[in-house]
Short mmCIF file of C-alpha atoms in Angstrom, two decimals:
data_model
loop_
_atom_site.label_atom_id
_atom_site.label_comp_id
_atom_site.label_asym_id
_atom_site.label_seq_id
_atom_site.Cartn_x
_atom_site.Cartn_y
_atom_site.Cartn_z
CA MET A 141 0.00 0.00 0.00
CA LEU A 142 1.28 3.45 -0.84
CA PRO A 143 2.28 5.52 2.24
CA TRP A 144 -0.20 8.31 1.44
CA LYS A 145 -3.03 5.77 1.39
CA ARG A 146 -2.05 4.55 4.86
CA VAL A 147 -2.38 8.14 6.05
CA LEU A 148 -5.57 8.91 4.14
CA ARG A 149 -7.71 6.11 5.54
CA PRO A 150 -7.32 6.92 9.25
CA LEU A 151 -7.51 10.64 8.50
CA ALA A 152 -10.82 10.15 6.70
CA ALA A 153 -12.12 8.11 9.62
CA VAL A 154 -11.13 10.83 12.10
CA LEU A 155 -12.77 13.56 10.04
CA LEU A 156 -15.98 11.58 9.68
CA THR A 157 -16.09 10.79 13.38
CA ALA A 158 -15.53 14.45 14.24
CA ALA A 159 -18.26 15.54 11.86
CA VAL A 160 -20.74 13.13 13.39
CA ALA A 161 -19.81 14.30 16.88
CA LEU A 162 -20.38 17.92 15.95
CA VAL A 163 -23.85 17.38 14.51
CA PRO A 164 -26.54 18.67 16.91
CA ALA A 165 -28.32 15.98 18.87
CA THR A 166 -31.58 16.78 17.11
CA THR A 167 -30.23 15.33 13.87
CA ALA A 168 -29.88 11.93 15.47
CA HIS A 169 -33.49 11.37 14.48
CA ALA A 170 -32.97 12.48 10.90
CA ALA A 171 -34.23 9.19 9.50
CA THR A 172 -37.80 10.15 10.41
CA ALA A 173 -39.12 13.50 9.28
CA PRO A 174 -41.65 15.15 11.61
CA SER A 175 -44.94 13.31 11.20
CA SER A 176 -46.85 16.42 12.33
CA GLY A 177 -45.37 18.33 9.42
CA TRP A 178 -44.15 16.76 6.23
CA ASN A 179 -44.12 12.95 5.76
CA ASP A 180 -47.72 12.91 6.97
CA TYR A 181 -49.13 9.86 5.22
CA SER A 182 -52.68 10.91 6.01
CA CYS A 183 -52.23 13.99 3.81
CA LYS A 184 -54.42 13.95 0.72
CA PRO A 185 -53.51 16.20 -2.22
CA SER A 186 -55.96 19.02 -2.93
CA THR A 187 -57.58 19.96 -6.21
CA ALA A 188 -55.26 22.95 -6.38
CA HIS A 189 -52.16 20.78 -5.78
CA PRO A 190 -53.11 17.28 -6.90
CA ARG A 191 -49.64 15.73 -6.73
CA PRO A 192 -47.54 15.00 -3.64
CA VAL A 193 -44.05 16.50 -3.61
CA VAL A 194 -41.13 14.19 -2.84
CA LEU A 195 -37.96 15.96 -1.64
CA VAL A 196 -34.65 14.25 -2.44
CA HIS A 197 -31.67 15.38 -0.35
CA GLY A 198 -28.11 15.83 -1.54
CA THR A 199 -24.83 14.11 -0.73
CA LEU A 200 -24.14 14.08 3.02
CA GLY A 201 -27.70 15.35 3.58
CA ASN A 202 -30.71 13.63 5.09
CA SER A 203 -34.49 13.69 4.96
CA VAL A 204 -34.82 16.39 7.65
CA ASP A 205 -31.86 18.75 7.71
CA ASN A 206 -31.83 19.34 3.96
CA TRP A 207 -35.47 20.45 4.01
CA LEU A 208 -35.99 22.56 7.15
CA GLY A 209 -36.54 25.55 4.86
CA LEU A 210 -38.26 24.23 1.74
CA ALA A 211 -40.57 21.61 3.26
CA PRO A 212 -42.49 24.10 5.48
CA TYR A 213 -42.49 26.60 2.60
CA LEU A 214 -44.33 24.12 0.38
CA GLU A 215 -46.58 22.89 3.19
CA ASP A 216 -47.71 26.45 3.83
CA ARG A 217 -48.77 26.59 0.19
CA GLY A 218 -50.98 23.53 0.49
CA TYR A 219 -48.75 20.72 -0.76
CA CYS A 220 -48.46 17.23 0.68
CA VAL A 221 -44.70 16.97 1.21
CA PHE A 222 -42.56 13.88 1.75
CA SER A 223 -38.84 13.20 2.04
CA LEU A 224 -36.64 10.12 2.23
CA ASP A 225 -33.18 9.02 3.25
CA TYR A 226 -31.17 7.11 0.66
CA GLY A 227 -27.65 5.94 -0.05
CA GLN A 228 -26.61 5.06 3.50
CA LEU A 229 -23.24 3.43 4.03
CA SER A 230 -22.92 0.79 6.73
CA GLY A 231 -21.87 2.33 10.02
CA VAL A 232 -22.32 5.94 8.83
CA PRO A 233 -25.30 7.63 10.52
CA VAL A 234 -26.94 10.97 9.64
CA PHE A 235 -24.89 11.55 6.47
CA TYR A 236 -26.54 9.86 3.49
CA GLY A 237 -26.22 9.86 -0.29
CA LEU A 238 -22.86 8.08 -0.28
CA GLY A 239 -23.89 4.72 -1.72
CA PRO A 240 -23.97 3.71 -5.40
CA ILE A 241 -26.36 6.09 -7.13
CA ASP A 242 -28.13 3.42 -9.18
CA LYS A 243 -29.02 1.67 -5.92
CA SER A 244 -30.16 4.99 -4.43
CA ALA A 245 -32.46 5.45 -7.42
CA GLY A 246 -34.03 2.11 -6.56
CA GLN A 247 -34.70 3.36 -3.04
CA LEU A 248 -36.34 6.47 -4.50
CA SER A 249 -38.51 4.27 -6.70
CA ALA A 250 -39.79 2.31 -3.70
CA PHE A 251 -40.43 5.52 -1.76
CA VAL A 252 -42.42 7.15 -4.58
CA ASP A 253 -44.56 4.01 -4.80
CA LYS A 254 -45.20 4.25 -1.06
CA VAL A 255 -46.21 7.92 -1.33
CA LEU A 256 -48.49 7.35 -4.31
CA THR A 257 -50.21 4.45 -2.55
CA ALA A 258 -50.74 6.50 0.61
CA THR A 259 -52.01 9.62 -1.13
CA GLY A 260 -53.95 7.97 -3.93
CA ALA A 261 -52.27 10.24 -6.47
CA ALA A 262 -51.42 9.02 -9.96
CA LYS A 263 -48.14 10.94 -10.15
CA ALA A 264 -45.71 12.79 -7.90
CA ASP A 265 -43.46 15.80 -8.37
CA LEU A 266 -39.81 15.49 -7.35
CA VAL A 267 -37.62 18.30 -5.99
CA GLY A 268 -33.97 17.50 -5.33
CA HIS A 269 -30.88 19.32 -4.16
CA SER A 270 -27.43 18.54 -5.59
CA GLN A 271 -27.18 14.75 -6.08
CA GLY A 272 -30.88 14.69 -5.24
CA GLY A 273 -31.62 16.71 -8.36
CA MET A 274 -29.60 14.39 -10.59
CA MET A 275 -30.16 10.91 -9.12
CA PRO A 276 -33.92 10.89 -9.91
CA ARG A 277 -33.06 11.08 -13.61
CA TYR A 278 -31.79 7.50 -13.35
CA TYR A 279 -35.12 6.50 -11.81
CA LEU A 280 -36.99 8.28 -14.61
CA LYS A 281 -34.85 6.84 -17.39
CA PHE A 282 -34.15 3.27 -16.30
CA LEU A 283 -36.57 2.30 -13.50
CA GLY A 284 -39.94 3.27 -14.91
CA GLY A 285 -40.22 6.52 -13.01
CA ALA A 286 -41.38 8.57 -15.99
CA ALA A 287 -44.82 6.99 -15.73
CA LYS A 288 -45.13 8.08 -12.09
CA VAL A 289 -43.57 11.56 -12.14
CA ASN A 290 -44.94 14.80 -13.55
CA ALA A 291 -41.99 17.12 -12.89
CA LEU A 292 -38.41 17.04 -11.66
CA VAL A 293 -37.00 20.24 -10.16
CA GLY A 294 -33.26 20.19 -9.54
CA ILE A 295 -31.67 22.76 -7.23
CA ALA A 296 -27.94 22.90 -8.00
CA PRO A 297 -28.01 19.39 -9.51
CA ASP A 298 -24.80 17.79 -10.77
CA ASN A 299 -26.44 16.56 -13.95
CA HIS A 300 -23.16 16.21 -15.82
CA GLY A 301 -20.93 15.70 -12.82
CA THR A 302 -18.44 18.07 -11.29
CA ASP A 303 -14.76 18.74 -11.73
CA LEU A 304 -14.59 20.49 -8.32
CA ASP A 305 -12.90 23.52 -9.88
CA GLY A 306 -10.43 21.24 -11.63
CA LEU A 307 -9.42 19.15 -8.61
CA ILE A 308 -10.79 15.97 -10.17
CA LYS A 309 -8.21 16.32 -12.93
CA LEU A 310 -5.46 15.88 -10.33
CA LEU A 311 -6.54 12.35 -9.36
CA PRO A 312 -4.35 10.61 -11.97
CA TYR A 313 -1.33 12.10 -10.23
CA PHE A 314 -2.19 10.11 -7.10
CA PRO A 315 -2.14 6.42 -8.07
CA GLY A 316 -4.98 4.49 -6.48
CA ALA A 317 -6.87 7.58 -5.30
CA ALA A 318 -9.80 7.13 -7.69
CA ASP A 319 -10.11 3.45 -6.77
CA LEU A 320 -10.08 4.29 -3.07
CA ILE A 321 -12.85 6.89 -3.47
CA SER A 322 -14.91 4.46 -5.54
CA ALA A 323 -14.57 1.69 -2.98
CA ALA A 324 -15.13 3.82 0.13
CA THR A 325 -17.79 6.25 -1.16
CA PRO A 326 -19.18 5.06 -4.50
CA GLY A 327 -21.80 7.82 -4.47
CA LEU A 328 -19.01 10.40 -4.67
CA ALA A 329 -17.17 8.57 -7.43
CA ASP A 330 -20.37 8.38 -9.48
CA GLN A 331 -20.65 12.18 -9.41
CA MET A 332 -17.21 12.87 -10.87
CA ALA A 333 -17.37 14.33 -14.36
CA GLY A 334 -16.80 11.55 -16.86
CA SER A 335 -17.75 8.69 -14.51
CA ALA A 336 -19.22 5.49 -15.95
CA PHE A 337 -22.46 6.22 -14.12
CA LEU A 338 -22.87 9.68 -15.67
CA THR A 339 -21.86 8.43 -19.09
CA LYS A 340 -24.70 5.90 -18.94
CA LEU A 341 -27.15 8.40 -17.48
CA ASN A 342 -26.62 11.03 -20.15
CA ALA A 343 -26.22 8.75 -23.17
CA GLY A 344 -29.01 9.26 -25.68
CA GLY A 345 -30.19 12.56 -24.19
CA ASP A 346 -30.68 14.26 -20.85
CA THR A 347 -34.45 13.87 -20.57
CA VAL A 348 -37.28 11.43 -21.12
CA PRO A 349 -40.67 12.27 -22.67
CA GLY A 350 -43.58 13.18 -20.44
CA VAL A 351 -41.61 14.76 -17.57
CA HIS A 352 -41.21 18.52 -17.06
CA TYR A 353 -37.67 19.47 -16.03
CA THR A 354 -36.48 22.58 -14.19
CA VAL A 355 -32.89 23.34 -13.14
CA ILE A 356 -32.15 26.15 -10.68
CA ALA A 357 -28.46 27.06 -10.56
CA SER A 358 -26.22 29.69 -8.95
CA LYS A 359 -23.15 31.14 -10.58
CA TYR A 360 -21.53 31.10 -7.14
CA ASP A 361 -21.76 27.31 -6.86
CA GLU A 362 -18.39 26.06 -5.65
CA VAL A 363 -19.28 22.35 -5.56
CA VAL A 364 -20.89 21.58 -8.92
CA THR A 365 -18.49 23.22 -11.34
CA PRO A 366 -18.70 24.63 -13.85
CA TYR A 367 -22.20 25.68 -12.83
CA THR A 368 -23.37 25.46 -16.45
CA SER A 369 -22.84 21.69 -16.27
CA GLN A 370 -25.99 21.60 -14.16
CA TYR A 371 -28.16 22.57 -17.10
CA LEU A 372 -30.14 20.03 -19.10
CA SER A 373 -30.89 19.88 -22.80
CA GLY A 374 -34.31 18.83 -24.04
CA SER A 375 -37.65 19.99 -25.38
CA ASP A 376 -39.27 20.31 -21.94
CA VAL A 377 -36.50 21.91 -19.90
CA HIS A 378 -36.41 25.23 -18.07
CA ASN A 379 -32.86 26.18 -17.00
CA VAL A 380 -32.73 29.04 -14.49
CA LEU A 381 -29.75 31.03 -13.23
CA ILE A 382 -30.88 32.48 -9.91
CA GLN A 383 -28.82 35.66 -10.39
CA ASN A 384 -30.82 36.43 -13.53
CA LEU A 385 -33.87 36.66 -11.28
CA CYS A 386 -32.13 38.57 -8.49
CA SER A 387 -28.60 39.85 -9.06
CA LEU A 388 -28.21 40.35 -5.30
CA ASP A 389 -28.61 36.64 -4.57
CA LEU A 390 -25.23 35.36 -3.35
CA SER A 391 -26.31 31.82 -2.51
CA GLU A 392 -23.76 29.12 -3.25
CA HIS A 393 -24.25 25.35 -3.46
CA VAL A 394 -25.53 24.71 0.05
CA LEU A 395 -27.58 27.84 0.76
CA ILE A 396 -29.51 27.73 -2.51
CA GLY A 397 -31.08 24.49 -1.32
CA LEU A 398 -31.36 25.18 2.40
CA THR A 399 -32.46 28.77 2.86
CA ASP A 400 -32.86 30.63 -0.45
CA ARG A 401 -36.49 31.77 -0.65
CA ILE A 402 -35.88 33.21 -4.10
CA ALA A 403 -34.99 29.71 -5.26
CA PHE A 404 -37.96 28.36 -3.29
CA HIS A 405 -40.27 30.74 -5.15
CA GLU A 406 -38.96 29.39 -8.43
CA VAL A 407 -39.55 25.84 -7.17
CA ALA A 408 -43.17 26.76 -6.46
CA ASN A 409 -43.48 28.19 -9.97
CA ALA A 410 -42.16 24.95 -11.45
CA LEU A 411 -44.62 22.88 -9.42
CA ASP A 412 -47.60 25.03 -10.44
CA PRO A 413 -46.71 26.80 -13.69
CA ALA A 414 -50.33 27.73 -14.36
CA HIS A 415 -50.22 30.09 -11.39
CA ALA A 416 -46.57 31.15 -11.60
CA THR A 417 -45.61 34.68 -10.63
CA ALA A 418 -42.43 36.56 -11.43
CA THR A 419 -39.47 35.64 -9.26
CA THR A 420 -37.52 38.72 -8.13
CA CYS A 421 -35.43 39.85 -5.17
CA ALA A 422 -38.73 40.65 -3.45
CA SER A 423 -39.59 36.95 -3.52
CA VAL A 424 -37.51 36.58 -0.38
CA LEU A 425 -40.51 38.10 1.43
CA SER A 426 -43.16 35.97 -0.23
#
């Protein structure tokens, strides 16, 4: 084993342990979203909002923490809202989205079926942040999800992977690094620009017929780079740069999904385009 690999493994373990220790105690119950709020399986969609909304967290996120802003926002507007945990690695609590993404898409498929059965709806709408905006495309394309989903809204999705501002290109200079990442955290390896997973996902076109796609990106995104790689191509795609709606919006990769009410307003527009209103800087007050 190369000396740097002997150092990397225990260092990674220490960092992960420290991160878990620093997470507030309230996140220890992240696997179960508040039943009095979202994930209420007695919720029945209204005539105004006939489809349940399934929220799909990003890498290292979970079904609660990722949605403390957006889930109540949508609930207040009359939606039945649900969220899931996916991609858990054995022995790693709280931080999800690290497993193989094709397997995570299978978990999403089962969860959507559960939501549709509970609500009686024919289709759901999906809203995902980061990996959660990209992973559902595998479900739509390969697992029959297109028949069960009306719209997919991706907030800072890594639809064509990320080069992490060029850092990915340095991996060949560290023999064995790519293999180590793939073995330890396959969900991360799948998101690298040029990965086998992304090559399969995007072959033959970004979209599938019958699903409405929206991408909401920020030019200040420091995780999914370049930010234009988030955009999709297709006949039913709406690509949005949040700064074109409000030039004062400084949200980067994390905040655009967690707290950005301007982005939330655009999510609401995508879910109900018939009643969409202009998204501006004032949308932060809406």
